[in-house]
């Protein structure tokens, strides 16, 4: 396993700048790998990570664990929390690492690496053994099922379709899209 400094440098390079979220995300991921007994996450194919915020932590967890959205090994749960869960699908072991509400914030202009180095993982994080029931269609690998939306004709993967009035629809057609077509 890489050193903390090597991991942080890789995360910062990927993310684009050093911030508390990078430091905390790197520490969370390293702590989880230790708890799960995973020595080299980049070579381990049975790890899935769930991040609970679409912020800096997500990039750090991705870089340290090697879990990527496109490989179906990085999952995002929109909870807006400084937390992540890590699942070893081979063993079934899983841990959730979270940061409780504490007033641990570096002062304006303070060196954030020095600030966070003053605290142990136990001072910063709560680690819980957990279980996540992952449906087969959410596991890494090729799609288990594909259908076409009967309204827009676009392909839908892995049971994400909605049945409405007997028709197979994508979520965009069933619930309204997040985008607006300009043509």
mmCIF file of C-alpha atoms in Angstrom:
data_model
loop_
_atom_site.group_PDB
_atom_site.id
_atom_site.type_symbol
_atom_site.label_atom_id
_atom_site.label_comp_id
_atom_site.label_asym_id
_atom_site.label_seq_id
_atom_site.Cartn_x
_atom_site.Cartn_y
_atom_site.Cartn_z
ATOM 1 C CA UNK A 1 0.000 0.000 0.000
ATOM 2 C CA UNK A 2 1.186 3.515 -0.736
ATOM 3 C CA UNK A 3 2.111 5.926 2.042
ATOM 4 C CA UNK A 4 -0.349 8.576 3.179
ATOM 5 C CA UNK A 5 1.737 11.258 1.457
ATOM 6 C CA UNK A 6 1.752 9.313 -1.839
ATOM 7 C CA UNK A 7 -1.999 8.728 -1.629
ATOM 8 C CA UNK A 8 -2.677 12.375 -0.823
ATOM 9 C CA UNK A 9 -0.482 13.541 -3.713
ATOM 10 C CA UNK A 10 -2.368 11.238 -6.120
ATOM 11 C CA UNK A 11 -5.743 12.459 -4.831
ATOM 12 C CA UNK A 12 -4.728 16.114 -5.086
ATOM 13 C CA UNK A 13 -3.407 15.588 -8.619
ATOM 14 C CA UNK A 14 -6.710 13.997 -9.666
ATOM 15 C CA UNK A 15 -8.906 16.516 -7.825
ATOM 16 C CA UNK A 16 -6.936 19.617 -8.750
ATOM 17 C CA UNK A 17 -6.186 21.153 -5.358
ATOM 18 C CA UNK A 18 -5.456 20.347 -1.737
ATOM 19 C CA UNK A 19 -8.375 20.788 0.639
ATOM 20 C CA UNK A 20 -9.712 19.275 3.847
ATOM 21 C CA UNK A 21 -12.051 17.055 1.817
ATOM 22 C CA UNK A 22 -9.076 15.470 0.075
ATOM 23 C CA UNK A 23 -7.225 14.862 3.335
ATOM 24 C CA UNK A 24 -10.311 13.433 5.041
ATOM 25 C CA UNK A 25 -11.339 11.338 2.038
ATOM 26 C CA UNK A 26 -7.859 9.830 1.788
ATOM 27 C CA UNK A 27 -7.834 9.073 5.491
ATOM 28 C CA UNK A 28 -11.332 7.552 5.349
ATOM 29 C CA UNK A 29 -10.425 5.267 2.468
ATOM 30 C CA UNK A 30 -7.118 4.197 4.030
ATOM 31 C CA UNK A 31 -8.844 3.514 7.357
ATOM 32 C CA UNK A 32 -11.512 1.406 5.641
ATOM 33 C CA UNK A 33 -8.908 -0.573 3.671
ATOM 34 C CA UNK A 34 -7.133 -1.311 6.946
ATOM 35 C CA UNK A 35 -10.371 -2.433 8.641
ATOM 36 C CA UNK A 36 -11.239 -4.681 5.668
ATOM 37 C CA UNK A 37 -7.693 -6.067 5.399
ATOM 38 C CA UNK A 38 -7.269 -4.918 1.797
ATOM 39 C CA UNK A 39 -3.575 -4.290 1.144
ATOM 40 C CA UNK A 40 -3.680 -3.047 -2.450
ATOM 41 C CA UNK A 41 -7.136 -1.788 -3.427
ATOM 42 C CA UNK A 42 -6.011 -0.998 -6.990
ATOM 43 C CA UNK A 43 -5.415 -4.693 -7.610
ATOM 44 C CA UNK A 44 -8.436 -5.901 -5.644
ATOM 45 C CA UNK A 45 -11.504 -6.351 -7.841
ATOM 46 C CA UNK A 46 -14.097 -7.122 -5.149
ATOM 47 C CA UNK A 47 -14.310 -3.702 -3.502
ATOM 48 C CA UNK A 48 -17.266 -1.357 -3.866
ATOM 49 C CA UNK A 49 -17.290 2.116 -2.313
ATOM 50 C CA UNK A 50 -20.362 4.238 -1.595
ATOM 51 C CA UNK A 51 -19.740 7.959 -1.140
ATOM 52 C CA UNK A 52 -22.419 10.095 0.471
ATOM 53 C CA UNK A 53 -21.495 13.487 -1.003
ATOM 54 C CA UNK A 54 -20.647 14.695 -4.475
ATOM 55 C CA UNK A 55 -17.780 16.761 -3.167
ATOM 56 C CA UNK A 56 -14.032 16.434 -2.675
ATOM 57 C CA UNK A 57 -14.369 13.253 -0.640
ATOM 58 C CA UNK A 58 -15.685 11.383 -3.686
ATOM 59 C CA UNK A 59 -12.553 12.090 -5.723
ATOM 60 C CA UNK A 60 -10.270 11.058 -2.859
ATOM 61 C CA UNK A 61 -12.144 7.790 -2.279
ATOM 62 C CA UNK A 62 -12.052 7.026 -6.016
ATOM 63 C CA UNK A 63 -8.297 7.593 -6.255
ATOM 64 C CA UNK A 64 -7.344 5.673 -3.106
ATOM 65 C CA UNK A 65 -9.613 2.665 -3.633
ATOM 66 C CA UNK A 66 -9.444 2.465 -7.413
ATOM 67 C CA UNK A 67 -13.257 2.287 -7.398
ATOM 68 C CA UNK A 68 -14.715 4.043 -10.436
ATOM 69 C CA UNK A 69 -18.256 4.935 -11.391
ATOM 70 C CA UNK A 70 -17.802 3.516 -14.896
ATOM 71 C CA UNK A 71 -16.683 0.170 -13.461
ATOM 72 C CA UNK A 72 -19.750 0.071 -11.183
ATOM 73 C CA UNK A 73 -17.497 -0.030 -8.141
ATOM 74 C CA UNK A 74 -18.103 3.551 -7.018
ATOM 75 C CA UNK A 75 -21.642 4.392 -5.953
ATOM 76 C CA UNK A 76 -23.032 7.784 -5.000
ATOM 77 C CA UNK A 77 -25.746 8.232 -2.417
ATOM 78 C CA UNK A 78 -26.918 11.841 -2.315
ATOM 79 C CA UNK A 79 -26.961 12.248 1.472
ATOM 80 C CA UNK A 80 -24.684 15.309 1.590
ATOM 81 C CA UNK A 81 -22.590 13.740 4.356
ATOM 82 C CA UNK A 82 -18.875 13.412 4.935
ATOM 83 C CA UNK A 83 -19.191 9.633 4.953
ATOM 84 C CA UNK A 84 -18.412 6.601 2.848
ATOM 85 C CA UNK A 85 -19.074 2.882 3.035
ATOM 86 C CA UNK A 86 -16.761 0.215 1.715
ATOM 87 C CA UNK A 87 -17.868 -3.318 0.838
ATOM 88 C CA UNK A 88 -15.668 -6.340 0.214
ATOM 89 C CA UNK A 89 -18.101 -8.342 -1.903
ATOM 90 C CA UNK A 90 -15.921 -11.462 -1.697
ATOM 91 C CA UNK A 91 -16.032 -11.660 2.105
ATOM 92 C CA UNK A 92 -19.274 -9.766 2.678
ATOM 93 C CA UNK A 93 -17.525 -7.500 5.199
ATOM 94 C CA UNK A 94 -18.351 -3.814 5.056
ATOM 95 C CA UNK A 95 -17.575 -0.685 7.049
ATOM 96 C CA UNK A 96 -18.993 2.819 7.080
ATOM 97 C CA UNK A 97 -16.660 5.673 7.986
ATOM 98 C CA UNK A 98 -18.308 8.952 8.910
ATOM 99 C CA UNK A 99 -17.379 12.279 10.376
ATOM 100 C CA UNK A 100 -19.758 13.360 13.134
ATOM 101 C CA UNK A 101 -20.610 16.948 13.833
ATOM 102 C CA UNK A 102 -17.584 18.342 15.562
ATOM 103 C CA UNK A 103 -16.111 21.769 15.402
ATOM 104 C CA UNK A 104 -12.872 20.575 13.849
ATOM 105 C CA UNK A 105 -12.131 23.234 11.286
ATOM 106 C CA UNK A 106 -8.812 24.796 10.429
ATOM 107 C CA UNK A 107 -8.630 28.539 10.924
ATOM 108 C CA UNK A 108 -8.359 30.829 7.916
ATOM 109 C CA UNK A 109 -4.781 30.656 6.613
ATOM 110 C CA UNK A 110 -3.829 27.666 8.790
ATOM 111 C CA UNK A 111 -1.883 24.842 7.131
ATOM 112 C CA UNK A 112 -4.569 22.190 6.649
ATOM 113 C CA UNK A 113 -2.130 19.280 6.452
ATOM 114 C CA UNK A 114 -0.648 20.280 9.820
ATOM 115 C CA UNK A 115 -4.098 20.894 11.267
ATOM 116 C CA UNK A 116 -5.488 17.447 10.359
ATOM 117 C CA UNK A 117 -2.224 15.698 11.307
ATOM 118 C CA UNK A 118 -2.882 16.707 14.949
ATOM 119 C CA UNK A 119 -5.869 14.358 15.124
ATOM 120 C CA UNK A 120 -5.957 10.567 15.099
ATOM 121 C CA UNK A 121 -8.490 8.719 12.986
ATOM 122 C CA UNK A 122 -10.338 7.912 16.220
ATOM 123 C CA UNK A 123 -10.580 11.646 16.986
ATOM 124 C CA UNK A 124 -12.119 12.401 13.599
ATOM 125 C CA UNK A 125 -14.150 9.408 12.428
ATOM 126 C CA UNK A 126 -16.777 6.936 13.529
ATOM 127 C CA UNK A 127 -16.308 3.469 12.019
ATOM 128 C CA UNK A 128 -19.194 1.016 12.040
ATOM 129 C CA UNK A 129 -19.362 -2.526 10.732
ATOM 130 C CA UNK A 130 -22.338 -2.627 8.412
ATOM 131 C CA UNK A 131 -24.120 -4.777 5.850
ATOM 132 C CA UNK A 132 -25.188 -3.573 2.424
ATOM 133 C CA UNK A 133 -27.509 -5.783 0.415
ATOM 134 C CA UNK A 134 -26.388 -5.171 -3.154
ATOM 135 C CA UNK A 135 -28.806 -6.394 -5.816
ATOM 136 C CA UNK A 136 -27.193 -8.376 -8.644
ATOM 137 C CA UNK A 137 -27.956 -5.619 -11.167
ATOM 138 C CA UNK A 138 -25.816 -3.187 -9.122
ATOM 139 C CA UNK A 139 -22.704 -5.377 -9.071
ATOM 140 C CA UNK A 140 -19.732 -4.787 -11.363
ATOM 141 C CA UNK A 141 -19.840 -6.550 -14.713
ATOM 142 C CA UNK A 142 -21.884 -6.501 -17.861
ATOM 143 C CA UNK A 143 -25.527 -5.449 -17.765
ATOM 144 C CA UNK A 144 -27.811 -8.251 -16.647
ATOM 145 C CA UNK A 145 -30.820 -6.817 -18.424
ATOM 146 C CA UNK A 146 -31.492 -4.253 -21.142
ATOM 147 C CA UNK A 147 -34.795 -2.973 -22.500
ATOM 148 C CA UNK A 148 -35.819 -0.035 -24.652
ATOM 149 C CA UNK A 149 -38.072 2.754 -23.470
ATOM 150 C CA UNK A 150 -41.352 2.513 -25.354
ATOM 151 C CA UNK A 151 -41.654 6.304 -25.472
ATOM 152 C CA UNK A 152 -38.190 7.653 -26.413
ATOM 153 C CA UNK A 153 -36.628 4.421 -27.669
ATOM 154 C CA UNK A 154 -33.458 4.787 -25.591
ATOM 155 C CA UNK A 155 -31.813 1.732 -24.019
ATOM 156 C CA UNK A 156 -32.249 1.168 -20.271
ATOM 157 C CA UNK A 157 -29.784 -0.989 -18.323
ATOM 158 C CA UNK A 158 -30.153 -3.193 -15.265
ATOM 159 C CA UNK A 159 -33.787 -2.918 -14.218
ATOM 160 C CA UNK A 160 -33.856 0.882 -14.095
ATOM 161 C CA UNK A 161 -37.051 0.965 -16.160
ATOM 162 C CA UNK A 162 -40.420 2.070 -14.849
ATOM 163 C CA UNK A 163 -43.660 0.314 -15.801
ATOM 164 C CA UNK A 164 -46.405 2.892 -16.212
ATOM 165 C CA UNK A 165 -49.834 1.991 -17.623
ATOM 166 C CA UNK A 166 -48.353 -1.258 -18.943
ATOM 167 C CA UNK A 167 -45.585 0.536 -20.860
ATOM 168 C CA UNK A 168 -41.844 0.193 -20.267
ATOM 169 C CA UNK A 169 -40.442 3.685 -19.718
ATOM 170 C CA UNK A 170 -37.099 5.158 -18.775
ATOM 171 C CA UNK A 171 -37.132 7.307 -15.634
ATOM 172 C CA UNK A 172 -36.830 10.472 -17.736
ATOM 173 C CA UNK A 173 -40.009 9.674 -19.646
ATOM 174 C CA UNK A 174 -41.845 8.425 -16.556
ATOM 175 C CA UNK A 175 -40.830 11.110 -14.078
ATOM 176 C CA UNK A 176 -39.505 13.961 -16.200
ATOM 177 C CA UNK A 177 -35.889 14.501 -17.200
ATOM 178 C CA UNK A 178 -33.270 16.515 -15.345
ATOM 179 C CA UNK A 179 -32.491 18.266 -18.669
ATOM 180 C CA UNK A 180 -34.406 20.423 -21.146
ATOM 181 C CA UNK A 181 -34.167 19.682 -24.860
ATOM 182 C CA UNK A 182 -33.471 22.862 -26.826
ATOM 183 C CA UNK A 183 -33.952 21.624 -30.410
#
